[in-house]
Amino acid sequence: MKSLRKPAYDDIPGTTVFDAQRARQGYHLNMFCMSLMKAENREAFKANERAYLDRWPMSEPQKQAVLARDWNRMIALGGNIYFLAKLFFTDQKSFQYVAAVMTGSTQEEYAQMMLNGGRPVKGNRYRREWRRKRGKAHG
Amino acid sequence: MARIIGGVTTSHVPAIGAALDNGKSGEPYWKKVFDGYEFSKRWIRKAKPDVILLVYNDHASAFSLDIIPTFALGCAAEFPIADEGWGPRPVPKVVGHPELAAHIAQSVILDEFDLTVVNKMDVDHGLTVPLSLMYGQPQEWPCRVIPLPVNVVVYPPPTAHRCYQFGKALGKAIRAYPEDLRVVVFGTGGMSHQLQGPRAGLINSAYDRKFLDLMTKNPRKLASVTHLELVRETGSEGIELVMWLIMRGALDEKVREVHRFYHVPASNTAVGHLILENLK
């Protein structure tokens, strides 16, 4: 059977496209996040995060990523940003806060980058452009 | 007969809603955003739509990963405001128009657009932020709203071409409704933004501005845009722009652009906003 993997969008740097396969991988992680739309579930989660997570048949690495609030790791393990939003809203954090964390910038740096017009598209379209940049940085 | 007066496109950034709800709309950062909608508020009060058909995407609020409809239509009498994790936004409940919605569903399905009929659904910031931008903070929304959520969460969303064609079927359905209703169609989301991963914060203003031009003048050309191009050029969440094509398809081929606003940034996003009117 011909695989649907290796799609063209995988050559876009720093980007995870949430396709059906990733939706399968992250099903329980994302459904856990969605459960936080109920105030009583938010309370239960905040009272004992580990115990609440153990109610969900998530993988141990997924649970560890949640406990560490490692957003890029959650994305890599099948998390989707709109589901993860329920988790960072529960933490009283914003999309901009999480975006800054995921890009490895401070809040101030990231907010300033946005005020300056955002991350330019030039040099950020293809993975090879990032590899070249990294090569230069290390060379 | 029902008539489509015009169309509105706008971004639906949740932080815009939060700024309004928390009394921060006068702060310089947010004032720059809200100022771009001053004309729009006057326009919609004058346009007095009876119904807004509001194309948006649900952000994992009404639809989980259990069921993911590509096109859905809210046919209920009322739509409660979703609790997205910080409690529901303090905005009025959304009152639907079940008769027109049922008519639209029948018409477009017979035209081979097999949308999903939804009779129970909470609506999130994707729907309420555009209403707040256009109407401010009223006690009740001044008109009925038919929600039309489109999947852009799980890849792939419908293509730009499919969206444009779907918009045409929606326009035909609305124009065939026997009651004299004034209808405005909203296409929301966009413009360039990426909310996730190390490339978050991507903004492509040149692309956005060209997209705005083509929305008015040459939507057929936009209908051939691919998902890959949208993700590469405008960010992983910029792909929401396909929803604008639904609104554009519902309007006539030739339209008058009565308002345009473009601003960077609102949180992570380029705010793009158009008001288009049908010529007759």
CSV table of N, CA and C in Angstrom, one decimal, chain B residues 88-243:
chain,number,residue,atom,x,y,z
B,88,PRO,N,-16.6,30.8,30.0
B,88,PRO,CA,-17.2,31.4,28.7
B,88,PRO,C,-16.9,32.9,28.6
B,89,ARG,N,-16.7,33.4,27.4
B,89,ARG,CA,-16.6,34.8,27.2
B,89,ARG,C,-17.9,35.5,27.7
B,90,PRO,N,-17.9,36.6,28.3
B,90,PRO,CA,-19.1,37.3,28.8
B,90,PRO,C,-19.8,38.0,27.6
B,91,VAL,N,-20.3,37.3,26.7
B,91,VAL,CA,-21.0,37.8,25.6
B,91,VAL,C,-22.4,37.2,25.5
B,92,PRO,N,-23.3,37.9,24.8
B,92,PRO,CA,-24.7,37.3,24.7
B,92,PRO,C,-24.7,35.9,24.0
B,93,LYS,N,-25.7,35.1,24.4
B,93,LYS,CA,-25.8,33.9,23.6
B,93,LYS,C,-26.1,34.2,22.2
B,94,VAL,N,-25.9,33.2,21.3
B,94,VAL,CA,-26.1,33.4,19.9
B,94,VAL,C,-27.4,32.8,19.5
B,95,VAL,N,-28.2,33.6,18.9
B,95,VAL,CA,-29.6,33.1,18.5
B,95,VAL,C,-29.5,32.8,17.0
B,96,GLY,N,-29.9,31.6,16.7
B,96,GLY,CA,-29.8,31.1,15.3
B,96,GLY,C,-31.1,31.5,14.5
B,97,HIS,N,-31.1,30.9,13.3
B,97,HIS,CA,-32.2,31.1,12.4
B,97,HIS,C,-32.5,29.7,11.8
B,98,PRO,N,-33.2,28.8,12.6
B,98,PRO,CA,-33.4,27.4,12.2
B,98,PRO,C,-34.1,27.3,10.8
B,99,GLU,N,-35.0,28.2,10.5
B,99,GLU,CA,-35.7,28.0,9.3
B,99,GLU,C,-34.8,28.2,8.1
B,100,LEU,N,-34.1,29.3,8.1
B,100,LEU,CA,-33.2,29.6,7.0
B,100,LEU,C,-32.0,28.6,7.0
B,101,ALA,N,-31.6,28.2,8.1
B,101,ALA,CA,-30.5,27.2,8.2
B,101,ALA,C,-31.0,25.9,7.6
B,102,ALA,N,-32.2,25.4,7.9
B,102,ALA,CA,-32.7,24.2,7.3
B,102,ALA,C,-32.8,24.3,5.8
B,103,HIS,N,-33.3,25.4,5.4
B,103,HIS,CA,-33.4,25.7,3.9
B,103,HIS,C,-32.0,25.6,3.2
B,104,ILE,N,-31.0,26.2,3.9
B,104,ILE,CA,-29.7,26.2,3.3
B,104,ILE,C,-29.2,24.8,3.2
B,105,ALA,N,-29.3,24.1,4.3
B,105,ALA,CA,-28.8,22.7,4.4
B,105,ALA,C,-29.4,21.9,3.2
B,106,GLN,N,-30.8,21.9,3.1
B,106,GLN,CA,-31.4,21.2,2.0
B,106,GLN,C,-30.9,21.6,0.6
B,107,SER,N,-30.8,22.9,0.4
B,107,SER,CA,-30.4,23.4,-0.9
B,107,SER,C,-29.0,22.9,-1.2
B,108,VAL,N,-28.0,23.1,-0.3
B,108,VAL,CA,-26.6,22.8,-0.7
B,108,VAL,C,-26.4,21.3,-0.8
B,109,ILE,N,-27.1,20.5,0.0
B,109,ILE,CA,-26.9,19.1,0.0
B,109,ILE,C,-27.4,18.6,-1.4
B,110,LEU,N,-28.5,19.1,-1.8
B,110,LEU,CA,-29.0,18.7,-3.1
B,110,LEU,C,-28.1,19.3,-4.2
B,111,ASP,N,-27.4,20.3,-3.9
B,111,ASP,CA,-26.3,20.8,-4.9
B,111,ASP,C,-25.0,20.0,-4.7
B,112,GLU,N,-25.0,19.0,-3.9
B,112,GLU,CA,-23.9,18.1,-3.8
B,112,GLU,C,-22.8,18.5,-2.8
B,113,PHE,N,-23.1,19.5,-1.9
B,113,PHE,CA,-22.2,19.9,-0.9
B,113,PHE,C,-22.8,19.2,0.4
B,114,ASP,N,-22.2,18.1,0.8
B,114,ASP,CA,-22.8,17.3,1.8
B,114,ASP,C,-22.3,17.7,3.2
B,115,LEU,N,-22.9,18.8,3.6
B,115,LEU,CA,-22.5,19.3,5.0
B,115,LEU,C,-23.1,18.5,6.1
B,116,THR,N,-22.7,18.8,7.3
B,116,THR,CA,-23.2,18.1,8.5
B,116,THR,C,-24.1,19.0,9.2
B,117,VAL,N,-25.3,18.6,9.4
B,117,VAL,CA,-26.3,19.4,10.2
B,117,VAL,C,-26.1,19.2,11.7
B,118,VAL,N,-26.0,20.3,12.4
B,118,VAL,CA,-25.7,20.3,13.8
B,118,VAL,C,-26.8,21.0,14.5
B,119,ASN,N,-27.4,20.3,15.5
B,119,ASN,CA,-28.5,20.9,16.2
B,119,ASN,C,-28.2,21.2,17.7
B,120,LYS,N,-26.9,20.9,18.1
B,120,LYS,CA,-26.5,21.3,19.4
B,120,LYS,C,-25.0,21.6,19.3
B,121,MET,N,-24.7,22.8,19.7
B,121,MET,CA,-23.3,23.2,19.5
B,121,MET,C,-22.9,24.4,20.3
B,122,ASP,N,-21.8,24.4,21.1
B,122,ASP,CA,-21.3,25.6,21.7
B,122,ASP,C,-20.5,26.3,20.6
B,123,VAL,N,-20.4,27.6,20.7
B,123,VAL,CA,-19.6,28.4,19.8
B,123,VAL,C,-18.5,29.1,20.5
B,124,ASP,N,-17.3,29.1,19.9
B,124,ASP,CA,-16.1,29.6,20.6
B,124,ASP,C,-15.7,31.0,20.0
B,125,HIS,N,-14.4,31.4,20.3
B,125,HIS,CA,-14.0,32.7,19.9
B,125,HIS,C,-14.0,32.9,18.4
B,126,GLY,N,-13.9,31.8,17.7
B,126,GLY,CA,-13.9,31.9,16.2
B,126,GLY,C,-15.1,32.6,15.7
B,127,LEU,N,-16.2,32.4,16.4
B,127,LEU,CA,-17.5,33.0,16.0
B,127,LEU,C,-17.8,34.3,16.8
B,128,THR,N,-17.4,34.3,18.1
B,128,THR,CA,-17.8,35.5,18.9
B,128,THR,C,-16.9,36.7,18.7
B,129,VAL,N,-15.6,36.4,18.4
B,129,VAL,CA,-14.7,37.6,18.3
B,129,VAL,C,-15.1,38.5,17.1
B,130,PRO,N,-15.4,37.9,15.9
B,130,PRO,CA,-15.9,38.7,14.8
B,130,PRO,C,-17.2,39.5,15.2
B,131,LEU,N,-18.1,38.9,15.9
B,131,LEU,CA,-19.3,39.6,16.3
B,131,LEU,C,-18.9,40.8,17.2
B,132,SER,N,-18.0,40.5,18.1
B,132,SER,CA,-17.6,41.6,19.1
B,132,SER,C,-16.9,42.7,18.3
B,133,LEU,N,-16.1,42.4,17.3
B,133,LEU,CA,-15.4,43.4,16.5
B,133,LEU,C,-16.4,44.3,15.7
B,134,MET,N,-17.5,43.7,15.3
B,134,MET,CA,-18.5,44.4,14.4
B,134,MET,C,-19.5,45.1,15.3
B,135,TYR,N,-19.9,44.5,16.5
B,135,TYR,CA,-21.0,45.1,17.2
B,135,TYR,C,-20.6,45.6,18.6
B,136,GLY,N,-19.3,45.5,19.0
B,136,GLY,CA,-18.9,45.9,20.3
B,136,GLY,C,-19.5,45.0,21.4
B,137,GLN,N,-20.0,45.7,22.5
B,137,GLN,CA,-20.5,44.9,23.6
B,137,GLN,C,-22.0,45.1,23.9
B,138,PRO,N,-22.9,44.7,23.0
B,138,PRO,CA,-24.3,44.9,23.3
B,138,PRO,C,-24.8,43.9,24.3
B,139,GLN,N,-26.0,44.2,24.8
B,139,GLN,CA,-26.7,43.3,25.7
B,139,GLN,C,-27.1,42.0,25.0
B,140,GLU,N,-27.6,42.2,23.8
B,140,GLU,CA,-28.0,41.1,22.9
B,140,GLU,C,-27.4,41.3,21.5
B,141,TRP,N,-27.0,40.3,20.8
B,141,TRP,CA,-26.6,40.5,19.4
B,141,TRP,C,-27.8,41.0,18.6
B,142,PRO,N,-27.6,42.0,17.8
B,142,PRO,CA,-28.7,42.6,17.1
B,142,PRO,C,-29.3,41.8,16.0
B,143,CYS,N,-28.8,40.7,15.7
B,143,CYS,CA,-29.4,39.9,14.6
B,143,CYS,C,-29.1,38.4,14.9
B,144,ARG,N,-29.8,37.6,14.1
B,144,ARG,CA,-29.7,36.1,14.2
B,144,ARG,C,-28.3,35.7,13.5
B,145,VAL,N,-27.8,34.6,14.0
B,145,VAL,CA,-26.5,34.2,13.4
B,145,VAL,C,-26.6,32.7,13.1
B,146,ILE,N,-26.2,32.3,11.9
B,146,ILE,CA,-26.1,30.9,11.5
B,146,ILE,C,-24.6,30.5,11.5
B,147,PRO,N,-24.2,29.7,12.4
B,147,PRO,CA,-22.8,29.3,12.4
B,147,PRO,C,-22.5,28.3,11.4
B,148,LEU,N,-21.4,28.5,10.7
B,148,LEU,CA,-20.9,27.5,9.7
B,148,LEU,C,-19.5,27.2,9.9
B,149,PRO,N,-19.3,26.2,10.8
B,149,PRO,CA,-17.9,25.8,11.1
B,149,PRO,C,-17.3,24.9,10.0
B,150,VAL,N,-16.0,25.2,9.8
B,150,VAL,CA,-15.2,24.5,8.8
B,150,VAL,C,-14.0,23.8,9.4
B,151,ASN,N,-13.7,22.6,9.1
B,151,ASN,CA,-12.6,22.0,9.7
B,151,ASN,C,-11.3,22.6,9.1
B,152,VAL,N,-10.5,23.3,10.0
B,152,VAL,CA,-9.1,23.6,9.5
B,152,VAL,C,-8.2,23.2,10.6
B,153,VAL,N,-8.6,22.3,11.5
B,153,VAL,CA,-7.8,21.8,12.6
B,153,VAL,C,-7.0,20.6,12.2
B,154,VAL,N,-7.7,19.6,11.7
B,154,VAL,CA,-7.1,18.4,11.2
B,154,VAL,C,-6.9,18.5,9.7
B,155,TYR,N,-5.6,18.4,9.3
B,155,TYR,CA,-5.2,18.5,7.9
B,155,TYR,C,-5.7,17.3,7.2
B,156,PRO,N,-6.2,17.5,5.9
B,156,PRO,CA,-6.4,18.7,5.2
B,156,PRO,C,-7.8,19.3,5.4
B,157,PRO,N,-7.8,20.7,5.5
B,157,PRO,CA,-9.1,21.3,5.4
B,157,PRO,C,-9.6,21.2,3.9
B,158,PRO,N,-10.9,21.6,3.7
B,158,PRO,CA,-11.3,21.6,2.3
B,158,PRO,C,-10.4,22.6,1.5
B,159,THR,N,-10.3,22.3,0.2
B,159,THR,CA,-9.5,23.2,-0.7
B,159,THR,C,-10.1,24.5,-0.9
B,160,ALA,N,-9.3,25.5,-1.2
B,160,ALA,CA,-9.7,26.8,-1.5
B,160,ALA,C,-10.8,26.8,-2.6
B,161,HIS,N,-10.6,26.0,-3.6
B,161,HIS,CA,-11.5,25.8,-4.7
B,161,HIS,C,-12.9,25.3,-4.2
B,162,ARG,N,-12.8,24.3,-3.4
B,162,ARG,CA,-14.0,23.7,-2.9
B,162,ARG,C,-14.8,24.7,-2.0
B,163,CYS,N,-14.0,25.5,-1.3
B,163,CYS,CA,-14.7,26.5,-0.4
B,163,CYS,C,-15.4,27.6,-1.3
B,164,TYR,N,-14.7,28.0,-2.4
B,164,TYR,CA,-15.3,29.0,-3.3
B,164,TYR,C,-16.5,28.4,-3.9
B,165,GLN,N,-16.5,27.2,-4.4
B,165,GLN,CA,-17.7,26.6,-5.0
B,165,GLN,C,-18.8,26.4,-4.0
B,166,PHE,N,-18.4,26.0,-2.8
B,166,PHE,CA,-19.4,25.9,-1.7
B,166,PHE,C,-20.1,27.2,-1.4
B,167,GLY,N,-19.3,28.3,-1.4
B,167,GLY,CA,-19.8,29.6,-1.2
B,167,GLY,C,-20.9,30.0,-2.3
B,168,LYS,N,-20.6,29.6,-3.5
B,168,LYS,CA,-21.6,29.8,-4.6
B,168,LYS,C,-22.9,29.1,-4.3
B,169,ALA,N,-22.8,27.9,-3.8
B,169,ALA,CA,-24.0,27.1,-3.5
B,169,ALA,C,-24.8,27.7,-2.3
B,170,LEU,N,-24.0,28.3,-1.4
B,170,LEU,CA,-24.7,28.9,-0.2
B,170,LEU,C,-25.4,30.2,-0.7
B,171,GLY,N,-24.7,30.9,-1.6
B,171,GLY,CA,-25.3,32.2,-2.1
B,171,GLY,C,-26.6,31.9,-2.8
B,172,LYS,N,-26.6,30.8,-3.7
B,172,LYS,CA,-27.8,30.4,-4.4
B,172,LYS,C,-28.9,30.0,-3.4
B,173,ALA,N,-28.6,29.3,-2.4
B,173,ALA,CA,-29.6,28.9,-1.4
B,173,ALA,C,-30.2,30.1,-0.7
B,174,ILE,N,-29.4,31.0,-0.3
B,174,ILE,CA,-29.9,32.2,0.4
B,174,ILE,C,-30.8,33.0,-0.5
B,175,ARG,N,-30.4,33.2,-1.7
B,175,ARG,CA,-31.2,34.0,-2.6
B,175,ARG,C,-32.5,33.4,-3.0
B,176,ALA,N,-32.6,32.1,-2.8
B,176,ALA,CA,-33.9,31.4,-3.1
B,176,ALA,C,-34.8,31.3,-1.9
B,177,TYR,N,-34.4,31.9,-0.8
B,177,TYR,CA,-35.2,31.8,0.4
B,177,TYR,C,-36.4,32.8,0.3
B,178,PRO,N,-37.6,32.4,0.5
B,178,PRO,CA,-38.8,33.3,0.1
B,178,PRO,C,-39.0,34.5,1.0
B,179,GLU,N,-38.5,34.5,2.2
B,179,GLU,CA,-38.7,35.6,3.1
B,179,GLU,C,-37.7,36.8,2.8
B,180,ASP,N,-38.2,38.0,3.0
B,180,ASP,CA,-37.3,39.2,2.7
B,180,ASP,C,-36.4,39.4,3.9
B,181,LEU,N,-35.2,38.7,3.8
B,181,LEU,CA,-34.2,38.9,4.8
B,181,LEU,C,-33.0,39.5,4.2
B,182,ARG,N,-32.4,40.4,5.1
B,182,ARG,CA,-31.1,40.9,4.7
B,182,ARG,C,-30.0,40.1,5.3
B,183,VAL,N,-29.1,39.6,4.5
B,183,VAL,CA,-28.1,38.6,5.0
B,183,VAL,C,-26.7,39.2,4.7
B,184,VAL,N,-25.9,39.1,5.7
B,184,VAL,CA,-24.4,39.4,5.5
B,184,VAL,C,-23.7,38.1,5.8
B,185,VAL,N,-22.7,37.8,5.0
B,185,VAL,CA,-21.9,36.6,5.1
B,185,VAL,C,-20.5,37.0,5.7
B,186,PHE,N,-20.1,36.3,6.7
B,186,PHE,CA,-18.8,36.5,7.3
B,186,PHE,C,-17.8,35.4,6.9
B,187,GLY,N,-16.6,35.7,6.5
B,187,GLY,CA,-15.6,34.7,6.3
B,187,GLY,C,-14.5,35.0,7.3
B,188,THR,N,-14.2,34.2,8.3
B,188,THR,CA,-13.3,34.7,9.3
B,188,THR,C,-12.0,33.8,9.4
B,189,GLY,N,-11.1,34.2,10.2
B,189,GLY,CA,-9.8,33.6,10.4
B,189,GLY,C,-8.7,34.3,9.7
B,190,GLY,N,-7.5,33.7,9.7
B,190,GLY,CA,-6.4,34.4,9.0
B,190,GLY,C,-6.0,35.7,9.7
B,191,MET,N,-5.2,36.6,9.2
B,191,MET,CA,-4.4,36.3,8.0
B,191,MET,C,-3.2,35.5,8.3
B,192,SER,N,-2.0,35.9,7.9
B,192,SER,CA,-0.9,35.1,8.2
B,192,SER,C,-0.7,34.9,9.7
B,193,HIS,N,-0.5,33.7,10.2
B,193,HIS,CA,-0.1,33.4,11.6
B,193,HIS,C,0.3,32.0,11.7
B,194,GLN,N,1.2,31.8,12.6
B,194,GLN,CA,1.6,30.4,13.0
B,194,GLN,C,1.7,30.4,14.5
B,195,LEU,N,1.0,29.5,15.1
B,195,LEU,CA,0.9,29.5,16.6
B,195,LEU,C,1.8,28.5,17.2
B,196,GLN,N,2.4,27.6,16.4
B,196,GLN,CA,3.1,26.5,17.0
B,196,GLN,C,4.5,26.3,16.4
B,197,GLY,N,5.3,25.7,17.3
B,197,GLY,CA,6.7,25.3,16.8
B,197,GLY,C,7.6,26.4,16.7
B,198,PRO,N,8.9,26.1,16.4
B,198,PRO,CA,9.9,27.1,16.3
B,198,PRO,C,9.7,28.2,15.2
B,199,ARG,N,8.8,28.0,14.3
B,199,ARG,CA,8.5,29.0,13.3
B,199,ARG,C,7.4,29.9,13.7
B,200,ALA,N,6.9,29.7,14.9
B,200,ALA,CA,5.7,30.6,15.4
B,200,ALA,C,6.0,32.0,15.2
B,201,GLY,N,5.0,32.8,14.9
B,201,GLY,CA,5.2,34.3,14.8
B,201,GLY,C,5.4,34.7,13.3
B,202,LEU,N,5.3,33.7,12.4
B,202,LEU,CA,5.5,34.1,11.0
B,202,LEU,C,4.5,35.0,10.5
B,203,ILE,N,4.9,36.1,9.8
B,203,ILE,CA,4.0,37.0,9.2
B,203,ILE,C,4.5,37.3,7.8
B,204,ASN,N,3.6,37.3,6.9
B,204,ASN,CA,3.9,37.6,5.5
B,204,ASN,C,3.0,38.7,4.9
B,205,SER,N,3.3,39.9,5.3
B,205,SER,CA,2.4,41.0,4.9
B,205,SER,C,2.2,41.2,3.4
B,206,ALA,N,3.3,40.9,2.7
B,206,ALA,CA,3.2,41.1,1.2
B,206,ALA,C,2.2,40.1,0.6
B,207,TYR,N,2.2,38.9,1.1
B,207,TYR,CA,1.3,37.9,0.7
B,207,TYR,C,-0.2,38.3,1.1
B,208,ASP,N,-0.3,38.7,2.4
B,208,ASP,CA,-1.6,39.1,2.9
B,208,ASP,C,-2.2,40.2,2.1
B,209,ARG,N,-1.4,41.2,1.7
B,209,ARG,CA,-2.0,42.3,1.0
B,209,ARG,C,-2.4,41.9,-0.4
B,210,LYS,N,-1.6,41.0,-1.0
B,210,LYS,CA,-2.0,40.5,-2.3
B,210,LYS,C,-3.3,39.7,-2.2
B,211,PHE,N,-3.4,39.0,-1.1
B,211,PHE,CA,-4.6,38.2,-0.9
B,211,PHE,C,-5.9,39.1,-0.8
B,212,LEU,N,-5.7,40.2,0.0
B,212,LEU,CA,-6.8,41.1,0.1
B,212,LEU,C,-7.2,41.7,-1.2
B,213,ASP,N,-6.2,42.1,-2.1
B,213,ASP,CA,-6.5,42.6,-3.4
B,213,ASP,C,-7.3,41.6,-4.2
B,214,LEU,N,-6.8,40.4,-4.2
B,214,LEU,CA,-7.5,39.4,-5.0
B,214,LEU,C,-8.9,39.0,-4.5
B,215,MET,N,-9.1,39.1,-3.2
B,215,MET,CA,-10.4,38.8,-2.6
B,215,MET,C,-11.4,39.7,-3.3
B,216,THR,N,-11.1,41.0,-3.5
B,216,THR,CA,-12.0,41.9,-4.1
B,216,THR,C,-12.1,41.7,-5.6
B,217,LYS,N,-10.9,41.6,-6.2
B,217,LYS,CA,-10.8,41.7,-7.7
B,217,LYS,C,-10.8,40.4,-8.5
B,218,ASN,N,-10.2,39.4,-7.9
B,218,ASN,CA,-10.1,38.2,-8.7
B,218,ASN,C,-10.1,36.9,-7.8
B,219,PRO,N,-11.3,36.7,-7.2
B,219,PRO,CA,-11.4,35.5,-6.3
B,219,PRO,C,-11.1,34.2,-7.0
B,220,ARG,N,-11.4,34.1,-8.3
B,220,ARG,CA,-11.2,32.9,-9.0
B,220,ARG,C,-9.7,32.5,-8.9
B,221,LYS,N,-8.8,33.5,-9.0
B,221,LYS,CA,-7.4,33.2,-8.9
B,221,LYS,C,-7.1,32.7,-7.5
B,222,LEU,N,-7.7,33.2,-6.5
B,222,LEU,CA,-7.4,32.8,-5.1
B,222,LEU,C,-7.9,31.3,-4.9
B,223,ALA,N,-8.9,31.0,-5.6
B,223,ALA,CA,-9.5,29.6,-5.5
B,223,ALA,C,-8.5,28.5,-5.9
B,224,SER,N,-7.5,28.9,-6.6
B,224,SER,CA,-6.5,27.9,-7.1
B,224,SER,C,-5.3,27.8,-6.1
B,225,VAL,N,-5.3,28.6,-5.0
B,225,VAL,CA,-4.2,28.5,-4.1
B,225,VAL,C,-4.2,27.2,-3.4
B,226,THR,N,-3.0,26.6,-3.2
B,226,THR,CA,-2.9,25.3,-2.6
B,226,THR,C,-2.7,25.4,-1.1
B,227,HIS,N,-3.0,24.3,-0.3
B,227,HIS,CA,-2.7,24.3,1.1
B,227,HIS,C,-1.2,24.5,1.4
B,228,LEU,N,-0.4,23.8,0.5
B,228,LEU,CA,1.0,23.9,0.8
B,228,LEU,C,1.5,25.3,0.7
B,229,GLU,N,1.0,26.0,-0.3
B,229,GLU,CA,1.4,27.4,-0.5
B,229,GLU,C,0.9,28.3,0.8
B,230,LEU,N,-0.3,28.0,1.2
B,230,LEU,CA,-0.8,28.8,2.4
B,230,LEU,C,0.0,28.5,3.6
B,231,VAL,N,0.4,27.2,3.9
B,231,VAL,CA,1.1,26.9,5.1
B,231,VAL,C,2.5,27.5,5.0
B,232,ARG,N,3.1,27.3,3.8
B,232,ARG,CA,4.5,27.8,3.6
B,232,ARG,C,4.6,29.3,3.7
B,233,GLU,N,3.7,30.0,3.0
B,233,GLU,CA,3.7,31.5,2.9
B,233,GLU,C,3.1,32.2,4.1
B,234,THR,N,2.1,31.6,4.7
B,234,THR,CA,1.3,32.4,5.7
B,234,THR,C,1.3,31.7,7.1
B,235,GLY,N,2.0,30.6,7.2
B,235,GLY,CA,2.0,29.9,8.5
B,235,GLY,C,1.0,28.8,8.6
B,236,SER,N,1.2,27.9,9.6
B,236,SER,CA,0.4,26.7,9.7
B,236,SER,C,-1.1,27.1,10.0
B,237,GLU,N,-1.3,28.2,10.7
B,237,GLU,CA,-2.7,28.6,10.9
B,237,GLU,C,-3.3,29.6,9.9
B,238,GLY,N,-2.4,30.1,9.1
B,238,GLY,CA,-2.8,30.9,8.0
B,238,GLY,C,-3.7,30.2,7.0
B,239,ILE,N,-3.7,28.9,7.1
B,239,ILE,CA,-4.5,28.1,6.2
B,239,ILE,C,-6.0,28.3,6.4
B,240,GLU,N,-6.3,29.0,7.5
B,240,GLU,CA,-7.7,29.4,7.8
B,240,GLU,C,-8.2,30.3,6.6
B,241,LEU,N,-7.4,30.9,5.9
B,241,LEU,CA,-7.8,31.8,4.8
B,241,LEU,C,-8.7,31.1,3.8
B,242,VAL,N,-8.7,29.8,3.7
B,242,VAL,CA,-9.6,29.1,2.8
B,242,VAL,C,-11.1,29.5,3.1
B,243,MET,N,-11.3,29.8,4.4
B,243,MET,CA,-12.7,30.1,4.8
B,243,MET,C,-13.2,31.4,4.2
